[in-house]
mmCIF file of C-alpha atoms and ligand atoms in Angstrom:
data_model
loop_
_atom_site.group_PDB
_atom_site.id
_atom_site.type_symbol
_atom_site.label_atom_id
_atom_site.label_comp_id
_atom_site.label_asym_id
_atom_site.label_seq_id
_atom_site.Cartn_x
_atom_site.Cartn_y
_atom_site.Cartn_z
ATOM 1 C CA UNK A 1 -25.907 -131.856 -106.196
ATOM 2 C CA UNK A 2 -23.906 -129.029 -107.830
ATOM 3 C CA UNK A 3 -26.665 -126.473 -107.229
ATOM 4 C CA UNK A 4 -27.109 -127.604 -103.631
ATOM 5 C CA UNK A 5 -23.393 -127.265 -102.892
ATOM 6 C CA UNK A 6 -23.454 -123.794 -104.512
ATOM 7 C CA UNK A 7 -25.519 -122.632 -101.510
ATOM 8 C CA UNK A 8 -28.851 -122.680 -103.325
ATOM 9 C CA UNK A 9 -31.771 -124.371 -101.606
ATOM 10 C CA UNK A 10 -32.557 -127.478 -103.672
ATOM 11 C CA UNK A 11 -35.553 -129.807 -103.321
ATOM 12 C CA UNK A 12 -35.521 -133.076 -105.312
ATOM 13 C CA UNK A 13 -38.668 -135.115 -105.890
ATOM 14 C CA UNK A 14 -38.237 -138.651 -107.270
ATOM 15 C CA UNK A 15 -41.208 -140.789 -108.255
ATOM 16 C CA UNK A 16 -39.473 -144.111 -107.499
ATOM 17 C CA UNK A 17 -39.871 -144.852 -103.763
ATOM 18 C CA UNK A 18 -36.633 -146.909 -103.901
ATOM 19 C CA UNK A 19 -34.740 -144.400 -106.120
ATOM 20 C CA UNK A 20 -32.933 -146.321 -108.849
ATOM 21 C CA UNK A 21 -33.530 -149.852 -107.664
ATOM 22 C CA UNK A 22 -34.098 -151.311 -111.163
ATOM 23 C CA UNK A 23 -31.705 -152.495 -113.889
ATOM 24 C CA UNK A 24 -28.636 -154.713 -113.975
ATOM 25 C CA UNK A 25 -25.585 -152.581 -114.737
ATOM 26 C CA UNK A 26 -24.470 -149.609 -116.796
ATOM 27 C CA UNK A 27 -21.280 -149.158 -118.776
ATOM 28 C CA UNK A 28 -19.270 -146.156 -117.591
ATOM 29 C CA UNK A 29 -17.077 -144.580 -120.264
ATOM 30 C CA UNK A 30 -14.157 -142.200 -119.740
ATOM 31 C CA UNK A 31 -16.450 -139.176 -120.293
ATOM 32 C CA UNK A 32 -18.703 -140.321 -117.447
ATOM 33 C CA UNK A 33 -15.664 -140.735 -115.179
ATOM 34 C CA UNK A 34 -14.741 -137.123 -115.947
ATOM 35 C CA UNK A 35 -18.269 -136.128 -114.912
ATOM 36 C CA UNK A 36 -17.836 -138.110 -111.662
ATOM 37 C CA UNK A 37 -14.594 -136.234 -111.070
ATOM 38 C CA UNK A 38 -16.331 -132.887 -111.621
ATOM 39 C CA UNK A 39 -19.045 -133.949 -109.160
ATOM 40 C CA UNK A 40 -16.447 -135.057 -106.590
ATOM 41 C CA UNK A 41 -17.659 -138.673 -106.521
ATOM 42 C CA UNK A 42 -14.937 -140.405 -108.564
ATOM 43 C CA UNK A 43 -13.095 -141.743 -105.478
ATOM 44 C CA UNK A 44 -16.320 -143.120 -104.062
ATOM 45 C CA UNK A 45 -17.139 -144.733 -107.415
ATOM 46 C CA UNK A 46 -13.667 -146.298 -107.741
ATOM 47 C CA UNK A 47 -13.859 -147.582 -104.160
ATOM 48 C CA UNK A 48 -16.955 -149.591 -105.073
ATOM 49 C CA UNK A 49 -16.196 -150.955 -108.510
ATOM 50 C CA UNK A 50 -13.243 -152.603 -110.182
ATOM 51 C CA UNK A 51 -14.705 -152.573 -113.681
ATOM 52 C CA UNK A 52 -15.857 -150.298 -116.488
ATOM 53 C CA UNK A 53 -19.486 -151.124 -115.676
ATOM 54 C CA UNK A 54 -21.345 -150.617 -112.409
ATOM 55 C CA UNK A 55 -24.602 -152.043 -111.013
ATOM 56 C CA UNK A 56 -27.296 -149.400 -111.621
ATOM 57 C CA UNK A 57 -28.592 -149.490 -108.009
ATOM 58 C CA UNK A 58 -25.047 -148.866 -106.728
ATOM 59 C CA UNK A 59 -24.526 -145.874 -109.036
ATOM 60 C CA UNK A 60 -27.937 -144.505 -108.056
ATOM 61 C CA UNK A 61 -26.952 -144.869 -104.367
ATOM 62 C CA UNK A 62 -23.629 -143.048 -104.852
ATOM 63 C CA UNK A 63 -25.341 -140.160 -106.669
ATOM 64 C CA UNK A 64 -28.204 -140.000 -104.167
ATOM 65 C CA UNK A 65 -25.854 -139.979 -101.145
ATOM 66 C CA UNK A 66 -23.773 -137.207 -102.722
ATOM 67 C CA UNK A 67 -26.867 -135.097 -103.467
ATOM 68 C CA UNK A 68 -28.104 -135.482 -99.883
ATOM 69 C CA UNK A 69 -24.633 -134.733 -98.474
ATOM 70 C CA UNK A 70 -24.525 -131.562 -100.605
ATOM 71 C CA UNK A 71 -27.707 -130.391 -98.867
ATOM 72 C CA UNK A 72 -30.487 -131.336 -101.300
ATOM 73 C CA UNK A 73 -33.792 -132.121 -99.616
ATOM 74 C CA UNK A 74 -34.959 -135.376 -101.267
ATOM 75 C CA UNK A 75 -38.528 -136.702 -101.234
ATOM 76 C CA UNK A 76 -39.045 -140.185 -102.702
ATOM 77 C CA UNK A 77 -42.289 -141.519 -104.164
ATOM 78 C CA UNK A 78 -43.221 -137.942 -105.042
ATOM 79 C CA UNK A 79 -43.734 -136.040 -108.280
ATOM 80 C CA UNK A 80 -44.722 -132.628 -109.602
ATOM 81 C CA UNK A 81 -48.483 -132.374 -109.962
ATOM 82 C CA UNK A 82 -48.723 -128.907 -111.455
ATOM 83 C CA UNK A 83 -46.905 -125.589 -111.576
ATOM 84 C CA UNK A 84 -47.674 -121.972 -112.339
ATOM 85 C CA UNK A 85 -45.090 -119.321 -113.040
ATOM 86 C CA UNK A 86 -44.735 -115.551 -113.231
ATOM 87 C CA UNK A 87 -41.646 -113.481 -114.085
ATOM 88 C CA UNK A 88 -40.341 -113.696 -110.479
ATOM 89 C CA UNK A 89 -40.766 -117.387 -109.668
ATOM 90 C CA UNK A 90 -42.472 -120.788 -110.074
ATOM 91 C CA UNK A 91 -45.148 -122.108 -107.711
ATOM 92 C CA UNK A 92 -44.989 -125.905 -107.661
ATOM 93 C CA UNK A 93 -47.627 -128.282 -106.366
ATOM 94 C CA UNK A 94 -46.371 -131.769 -105.427
ATOM 95 C CA UNK A 95 -48.164 -135.128 -105.284
ATOM 96 C CA UNK A 96 -47.537 -135.303 -101.498
ATOM 97 C CA UNK A 97 -49.826 -132.274 -101.079
ATOM 98 C CA UNK A 98 -46.900 -129.958 -100.363
ATOM 99 C CA UNK A 99 -46.124 -126.867 -102.401
ATOM 100 C CA UNK A 100 -43.375 -124.252 -102.622
ATOM 101 C CA UNK A 101 -42.123 -121.335 -104.682
ATOM 102 C CA UNK A 102 -38.787 -121.579 -106.530
ATOM 103 C CA UNK A 103 -36.515 -119.519 -108.774
ATOM 104 C CA UNK A 104 -36.223 -122.478 -111.156
ATOM 105 C CA UNK A 105 -38.007 -125.781 -111.809
ATOM 106 C CA UNK A 106 -35.891 -128.481 -113.534
ATOM 107 C CA UNK A 107 -37.405 -131.603 -115.120
ATOM 108 C CA UNK A 108 -34.806 -134.427 -115.243
ATOM 109 C CA UNK A 109 -37.319 -137.258 -115.449
ATOM 110 C CA UNK A 110 -35.968 -139.257 -118.372
ATOM 111 C CA UNK A 111 -37.006 -140.083 -121.917
ATOM 112 C CA UNK A 112 -40.677 -140.595 -120.970
ATOM 113 C CA UNK A 113 -40.718 -137.294 -119.094
ATOM 114 C CA UNK A 114 -44.056 -136.141 -117.719
ATOM 115 C CA UNK A 115 -42.466 -132.763 -117.071
ATOM 116 C CA UNK A 116 -41.896 -132.442 -120.828
ATOM 117 C CA UNK A 117 -45.646 -132.679 -121.366
ATOM 118 C CA UNK A 118 -46.156 -129.925 -118.787
ATOM 119 C CA UNK A 119 -43.322 -127.596 -119.864
ATOM 120 C CA UNK A 120 -43.272 -128.025 -123.653
ATOM 121 C CA UNK A 121 -46.866 -128.904 -124.486
ATOM 122 C CA UNK A 122 -47.170 -130.608 -127.879
ATOM 123 C CA UNK A 123 -43.429 -131.411 -128.088
ATOM 124 C CA UNK A 124 -42.559 -134.458 -130.241
ATOM 125 C CA UNK A 125 -42.615 -137.759 -128.388
ATOM 126 C CA UNK A 126 -39.714 -140.247 -128.401
ATOM 127 C CA UNK A 127 -39.744 -142.603 -131.400
ATOM 128 C CA UNK A 128 -38.368 -146.116 -131.901
ATOM 129 C CA UNK A 129 -34.713 -145.778 -132.935
ATOM 130 C CA UNK A 130 -34.511 -148.996 -134.956
ATOM 131 C CA UNK A 131 -32.523 -150.684 -132.179
ATOM 132 C CA UNK A 132 -33.402 -153.246 -129.551
ATOM 133 C CA UNK A 133 -31.110 -153.509 -126.535
ATOM 134 C CA UNK A 134 -30.602 -156.603 -124.406
ATOM 135 C CA UNK A 135 -28.685 -156.481 -121.165
ATOM 136 C CA UNK A 136 -27.679 -159.002 -118.470
ATOM 137 C CA UNK A 137 -24.893 -159.804 -116.033
ATOM 138 C CA UNK A 138 -23.008 -163.106 -116.140
ATOM 139 C CA UNK A 139 -19.993 -164.831 -114.569
ATOM 140 C CA UNK A 140 -16.749 -163.787 -116.209
ATOM 141 C CA UNK A 141 -15.667 -166.222 -118.962
ATOM 142 C CA UNK A 142 -12.169 -167.683 -118.420
ATOM 143 C CA UNK A 143 -9.469 -165.372 -119.779
ATOM 144 C CA UNK A 144 -11.937 -162.539 -120.441
ATOM 145 C CA UNK A 145 -11.170 -159.851 -117.851
ATOM 146 C CA UNK A 146 -11.385 -156.832 -120.145
ATOM 147 C CA UNK A 147 -13.984 -155.107 -122.301
ATOM 148 C CA UNK A 148 -14.615 -156.985 -125.551
ATOM 149 C CA UNK A 149 -16.846 -156.273 -128.555
ATOM 150 C CA UNK A 150 -18.101 -158.190 -131.580
ATOM 151 C CA UNK A 151 -20.240 -157.050 -134.530
ATOM 152 C CA UNK A 152 -21.945 -159.339 -137.037
ATOM 153 C CA UNK A 153 -24.957 -158.879 -139.313
ATOM 154 C CA UNK A 154 -26.637 -156.021 -137.477
ATOM 155 C CA UNK A 155 -25.926 -157.319 -133.971
ATOM 156 C CA UNK A 156 -23.400 -155.680 -131.611
ATOM 157 C CA UNK A 157 -22.276 -157.654 -128.573
ATOM 158 C CA UNK A 158 -20.221 -156.073 -125.789
ATOM 159 C CA UNK A 159 -18.815 -157.402 -122.521
ATOM 160 C CA UNK A 160 -17.756 -154.998 -119.759
ATOM 161 C CA UNK A 161 -16.263 -156.009 -116.394
ATOM 162 C CA UNK A 162 -18.486 -155.111 -113.419
ATOM 163 C CA UNK A 163 -16.214 -156.716 -110.804
ATOM 164 C CA UNK A 164 -13.433 -159.303 -110.594
ATOM 165 C CA UNK A 165 -15.845 -162.103 -111.466
ATOM 166 C CA UNK A 166 -18.902 -160.487 -113.080
ATOM 167 C CA UNK A 167 -19.427 -159.046 -116.589
ATOM 168 C CA UNK A 168 -22.124 -156.817 -118.089
ATOM 169 C CA UNK A 169 -23.429 -158.266 -121.366
ATOM 170 C CA UNK A 170 -24.863 -155.635 -123.713
ATOM 171 C CA UNK A 171 -26.410 -156.700 -127.036
ATOM 172 C CA UNK A 172 -27.770 -154.258 -129.594
ATOM 173 C CA UNK A 173 -29.862 -155.426 -132.552
ATOM 174 C CA UNK A 174 -30.697 -153.174 -135.510
ATOM 175 C CA UNK A 175 -34.173 -154.245 -136.504
ATOM 176 C CA UNK A 176 -37.773 -153.205 -137.066
ATOM 177 C CA UNK A 177 -39.922 -152.987 -133.919
ATOM 178 C CA UNK A 178 -41.035 -156.304 -132.512
ATOM 179 C CA UNK A 179 -43.963 -157.560 -130.544
ATOM 180 C CA UNK A 180 -43.296 -157.198 -126.834
ATOM 181 C CA UNK A 181 -41.486 -160.106 -125.168
ATOM 182 C CA UNK A 182 -42.958 -161.180 -121.822
ATOM 183 C CA UNK A 183 -40.472 -160.640 -118.952
ATOM 184 C CA UNK A 184 -40.323 -164.389 -118.196
ATOM 185 C CA UNK A 185 -39.275 -165.053 -121.831
ATOM 186 C CA UNK A 186 -36.469 -162.494 -122.011
ATOM 187 C CA UNK A 187 -33.757 -164.879 -120.777
ATOM 188 C CA UNK A 188 -34.681 -167.598 -123.310
ATOM 189 C CA UNK A 189 -34.874 -165.080 -126.179
ATOM 190 C CA UNK A 190 -31.494 -163.597 -125.281
ATOM 191 C CA UNK A 191 -29.967 -167.094 -125.260
ATOM 192 C CA UNK A 192 -31.489 -167.726 -128.727
ATOM 193 C CA UNK A 193 -30.001 -164.493 -130.029
ATOM 194 C CA UNK A 194 -26.525 -165.402 -128.734
ATOM 195 C CA UNK A 195 -26.874 -168.974 -130.037
ATOM 196 C CA UNK A 196 -27.346 -167.583 -133.565
ATOM 197 C CA UNK A 197 -24.181 -165.437 -133.457
ATOM 198 C CA UNK A 198 -21.390 -166.599 -135.818
ATOM 199 C CA UNK A 199 -18.561 -166.230 -133.252
ATOM 200 C CA UNK A 200 -18.066 -169.229 -130.959
ATOM 201 C CA UNK A 201 -17.025 -167.217 -127.877
ATOM 202 C CA UNK A 202 -20.272 -165.215 -128.121
ATOM 203 C CA UNK A 203 -22.372 -168.375 -128.532
ATOM 204 C CA UNK A 204 -20.673 -169.740 -125.391
ATOM 205 C CA UNK A 205 -21.991 -166.777 -123.383
ATOM 206 C CA UNK A 206 -25.540 -168.168 -123.650
ATOM 207 C CA UNK A 207 -24.649 -171.012 -121.261
ATOM 208 C CA UNK A 208 -23.361 -168.520 -118.668
ATOM 209 C CA UNK A 209 -26.731 -166.773 -118.392
ATOM 210 C CA UNK A 210 -28.813 -167.853 -115.419
ATOM 211 C CA UNK A 211 -31.763 -166.863 -113.259
ATOM 212 C CA UNK A 212 -29.693 -164.245 -111.422
ATOM 213 C CA UNK A 213 -28.546 -162.573 -114.677
ATOM 214 C CA UNK A 214 -31.244 -159.845 -114.421
ATOM 215 C CA UNK A 215 -31.901 -159.947 -118.181
ATOM 216 C CA UNK A 216 -33.743 -157.029 -119.752
ATOM 217 C CA UNK A 217 -34.855 -156.031 -123.233
ATOM 218 C CA UNK A 218 -35.675 -152.491 -124.378
ATOM 219 C CA UNK A 219 -36.824 -151.122 -127.715
ATOM 220 C CA UNK A 220 -34.609 -148.021 -127.700
ATOM 221 C CA UNK A 221 -36.338 -144.733 -128.293
ATOM 222 C CA UNK A 222 -34.777 -141.616 -129.665
ATOM 223 C CA UNK A 223 -35.612 -137.986 -128.990
ATOM 224 C CA UNK A 224 -33.852 -134.855 -130.175
ATOM 225 C CA UNK A 225 -35.798 -131.760 -129.204
ATOM 226 C CA UNK A 226 -34.727 -128.455 -130.739
ATOM 227 C CA UNK A 227 -34.113 -125.473 -128.442
ATOM 228 C CA UNK A 228 -35.570 -123.908 -126.395
ATOM 229 C CA UNK A 229 -35.586 -126.544 -123.653
ATOM 230 C CA UNK A 230 -37.172 -124.129 -121.212
ATOM 231 C CA UNK A 231 -40.242 -121.969 -120.902
ATOM 232 C CA UNK A 232 -39.706 -119.080 -118.505
ATOM 233 C CA UNK A 233 -38.361 -120.627 -115.299
ATOM 234 C CA UNK A 234 -39.163 -124.277 -116.129
ATOM 235 C CA UNK A 235 -36.321 -126.244 -117.774
ATOM 236 C CA UNK A 236 -35.846 -129.802 -119.050
ATOM 237 C CA UNK A 237 -32.479 -131.597 -118.968
ATOM 238 C CA UNK A 238 -31.037 -135.059 -119.695
ATOM 239 C CA UNK A 239 -32.924 -137.730 -121.631
ATOM 240 C CA UNK A 240 -36.086 -135.625 -121.324
ATOM 241 C CA UNK A 241 -34.759 -133.539 -124.248
ATOM 242 C CA UNK A 242 -31.965 -135.557 -125.869
ATOM 243 C CA UNK A 243 -33.091 -139.135 -125.237
ATOM 244 C CA UNK A 244 -31.069 -142.273 -125.664
ATOM 245 C CA UNK A 245 -28.804 -142.282 -128.663
ATOM 246 C CA UNK A 246 -27.486 -145.301 -130.498
ATOM 247 C CA UNK A 247 -24.271 -145.970 -128.568
ATOM 248 C CA UNK A 248 -24.495 -145.910 -124.823
ATOM 249 C CA UNK A 249 -21.138 -144.890 -123.505
ATOM 250 C CA UNK A 250 -21.519 -141.089 -123.524
ATOM 251 C CA UNK A 251 -25.238 -140.915 -122.769
ATOM 252 C CA UNK A 252 -25.370 -141.020 -118.998
ATOM 253 C CA UNK A 253 -22.594 -138.448 -118.787
ATOM 254 C CA UNK A 254 -24.503 -136.163 -121.162
ATOM 255 C CA UNK A 255 -27.271 -135.944 -118.546
ATOM 256 C CA UNK A 256 -24.802 -135.479 -115.672
ATOM 257 C CA UNK A 257 -22.950 -132.788 -117.624
ATOM 258 C CA UNK A 258 -26.264 -131.017 -118.242
ATOM 259 C CA UNK A 259 -26.627 -130.650 -114.476
ATOM 260 C CA UNK A 260 -22.996 -129.569 -113.992
ATOM 261 C CA UNK A 261 -23.194 -126.899 -116.723
ATOM 262 C CA UNK A 262 -26.567 -125.695 -115.432
ATOM 263 C CA UNK A 263 -25.060 -125.100 -111.979
ATOM 264 C CA UNK A 264 -22.125 -123.239 -113.571
ATOM 265 C CA UNK A 265 -24.391 -120.978 -115.619
ATOM 266 C CA UNK A 266 -26.698 -120.274 -112.673
ATOM 267 C CA UNK A 267 -23.628 -119.395 -110.607
ATOM 268 C CA UNK A 268 -22.310 -116.789 -112.998
ATOM 269 C CA UNK A 269 -25.277 -115.306 -114.896
ATOM 270 C CA UNK A 270 -26.973 -112.078 -113.827
ATOM 271 C CA UNK A 271 -30.441 -113.651 -114.096
ATOM 272 C CA UNK A 272 -32.118 -117.050 -114.449
ATOM 273 C CA UNK A 273 -33.159 -116.078 -118.002
ATOM 274 C CA UNK A 274 -29.533 -115.342 -118.990
ATOM 275 C CA UNK A 275 -28.352 -118.585 -117.355
ATOM 276 C CA UNK A 276 -30.911 -120.688 -119.234
ATOM 277 C CA UNK A 277 -30.088 -119.044 -122.577
ATOM 278 C CA UNK A 278 -26.331 -119.740 -122.150
ATOM 279 C CA UNK A 279 -27.038 -123.217 -120.791
ATOM 280 C CA UNK A 280 -29.202 -124.104 -123.829
ATOM 281 C CA UNK A 281 -26.567 -122.953 -126.285
ATOM 282 C CA UNK A 282 -23.767 -124.915 -124.599
ATOM 283 C CA UNK A 283 -25.735 -128.117 -124.142
ATOM 284 C CA UNK A 284 -27.280 -128.002 -127.619
ATOM 285 C CA UNK A 285 -23.757 -128.091 -129.066
ATOM 286 C CA UNK A 286 -22.787 -130.980 -126.766
ATOM 287 C CA UNK A 287 -25.893 -132.989 -127.635
ATOM 288 C CA UNK A 288 -25.260 -132.396 -131.386
ATOM 289 C CA UNK A 289 -21.695 -133.623 -130.939
ATOM 290 C CA UNK A 290 -22.898 -136.758 -129.135
ATOM 291 C CA UNK A 291 -25.547 -137.405 -131.802
ATOM 292 C CA UNK A 292 -22.881 -137.066 -134.523
ATOM 293 C CA UNK A 293 -20.610 -139.487 -132.721
ATOM 294 C CA UNK A 294 -23.439 -141.979 -132.776
HETATM 295 C C1 FAD B 301 -31.546 -149.970 -122.273
HETATM 296 C C2 FAD B 301 -30.612 -148.816 -121.996
HETATM 297 C C3 FAD B 301 -29.280 -149.071 -121.682
HETATM 298 C C4 FAD B 301 -28.398 -148.003 -121.443
HETATM 299 N N1 FAD B 301 -27.097 -148.279 -121.139
HETATM 300 C C5 FAD B 301 -26.237 -147.258 -120.910
HETATM 301 C C6 FAD B 301 -24.866 -147.518 -120.591
HETATM 302 O O1 FAD B 301 -24.433 -148.684 -120.503
HETATM 303 N N2 FAD B 301 -24.038 -146.444 -120.364
HETATM 304 C C7 FAD B 301 -24.507 -145.135 -120.444
HETATM 305 O O2 FAD B 301 -23.722 -144.205 -120.230
HETATM 306 N N3 FAD B 301 -25.802 -144.864 -120.738
HETATM 307 C C8 FAD B 301 -26.670 -145.888 -120.969
HETATM 308 N N4 FAD B 301 -27.973 -145.627 -121.277
HETATM 309 C C9 FAD B 301 -28.412 -144.221 -121.314
HETATM 310 C C10 FAD B 301 -28.578 -143.671 -119.901
HETATM 311 O O3 FAD B 301 -29.245 -144.620 -119.071
HETATM 312 C C11 FAD B 301 -29.391 -142.375 -119.953
HETATM 313 O O4 FAD B 301 -28.877 -141.512 -120.942
HETATM 314 C C12 FAD B 301 -29.349 -141.654 -118.606
HETATM 315 O O5 FAD B 301 -29.799 -142.510 -117.569
HETATM 316 C C13 FAD B 301 -30.236 -140.406 -118.666
HETATM 317 O O6 FAD B 301 -30.278 -139.804 -117.405
HETATM 318 P P1 FAD B 301 -31.532 -138.908 -116.978
HETATM 319 O O7 FAD B 301 -31.234 -138.491 -115.571
HETATM 320 O O8 FAD B 301 -31.821 -137.868 -117.989
HETATM 321 O O9 FAD B 301 -32.798 -139.885 -116.986
HETATM 322 P P2 FAD B 301 -33.037 -141.222 -116.159
HETATM 323 O O10 FAD B 301 -31.764 -141.931 -115.863
HETATM 324 O O11 FAD B 301 -34.110 -141.938 -116.902
HETATM 325 O O12 FAD B 301 -33.589 -140.708 -114.744
HETATM 326 C C14 FAD B 301 -34.867 -140.141 -114.626
HETATM 327 C C15 FAD B 301 -35.261 -140.180 -113.153
HETATM 328 O O13 FAD B 301 -36.501 -139.483 -112.996
HETATM 329 C C16 FAD B 301 -37.416 -140.303 -112.273
HETATM 330 N N5 FAD B 301 -38.764 -139.967 -112.754
HETATM 331 C C17 FAD B 301 -39.386 -140.398 -113.879
HETATM 332 N N6 FAD B 301 -40.600 -139.839 -113.987
HETATM 333 C C18 FAD B 301 -40.751 -139.027 -112.914
HETATM 334 C C19 FAD B 301 -41.788 -138.174 -112.481
HETATM 335 N N7 FAD B 301 -42.932 -138.026 -113.178
HETATM 336 N N8 FAD B 301 -41.615 -137.487 -111.323
HETATM 337 C C20 FAD B 301 -40.464 -137.612 -110.597
HETATM 338 N N9 FAD B 301 -39.446 -138.416 -110.969
HETATM 339 C C21 FAD B 301 -39.581 -139.102 -112.115
HETATM 340 C C22 FAD B 301 -37.010 -141.736 -112.592
HETATM 341 O O14 FAD B 301 -37.458 -142.642 -111.600
HETATM 342 C C23 FAD B 301 -35.488 -141.605 -112.628
HETATM 343 O O15 FAD B 301 -34.912 -141.723 -111.346
HETATM 344 C C24 FAD B 301 -28.867 -146.661 -121.522
HETATM 345 C C25 FAD B 301 -30.214 -146.411 -121.823
HETATM 346 C C26 FAD B 301 -31.077 -147.476 -122.060
HETATM 347 C C27 FAD B 301 -32.524 -147.191 -122.394
#
């Protein structure tokens, strides 16, 4: 978005044909709101949500619309098949049989990044962080309009308002890895977990979960790649290099800020190589700070 509005020609390929259709909601902290402001989408975001959490598909839509409006050419259901680079540029071959030459190739494809395997061959893979995360949406309990948090015996429970009548439930368990839970059992297992919580108001949340709660369960993985995050003109950003940390609030904005800072450095550096060196230094410090906070 930032690069496209800076008069560069930007092509985006996204493997998901529906672009961000999955997931219940995401908690948006004050840092992420600052990133929205920097991207010029804060008003749009505030027009759509009354809470501190937002449905993931809605956030994906806002970001996608802004990227397209800024001039990015977006191709869904498409990925990078291969690339070859020389000192002057990168030739990229896409899964839709198209190809083009670029000044810079950026992999922002998340913690299970395929681009990471192509750019930084042999890089460490994400590892289980010792935390399991459960997430769902539920009708707002009476008298509970604001964010609330409880912590007991290795379980963190948070409620964040999504709208005037809907809350995001986020539960984090510190525990050894478990056997996978079948998707149809996630709701029942989440209810069991809440039922065992010492606080009555948390136990009461179990009864508010229903078939439209979009429950999910993830064994959280952690990744902290040392610099460099680029090879020549191919760069990795976001969770692809500093994957999900223990607390969620700053994480999404870390990825958005990566993109904002990258556009800034590309705009002012004399060469792509200089821009990537400065970018790496700035974002390494930011990712260290976020890791420390967690
Ligand atoms: C369970 C869970 C809950 C979380 N909750 C919160 C929260 O409440 N608040 C918060 O701030 N953060 C939260 N986070 C962290 C946050 O979601 C991530 O830090 C953030 O989404 C990272 O952004 P990203 O763009 O780097 O990667 P992603 O958001 O993972 O985006 C990667 C994109 O690349 C696409 N893609 C993947 N592979 C390919 C490919 N081969 N080719 C092309 N495209 C591809 C994907 O479809 C996706 O659109 C949570 C994380 C997890 C795991």
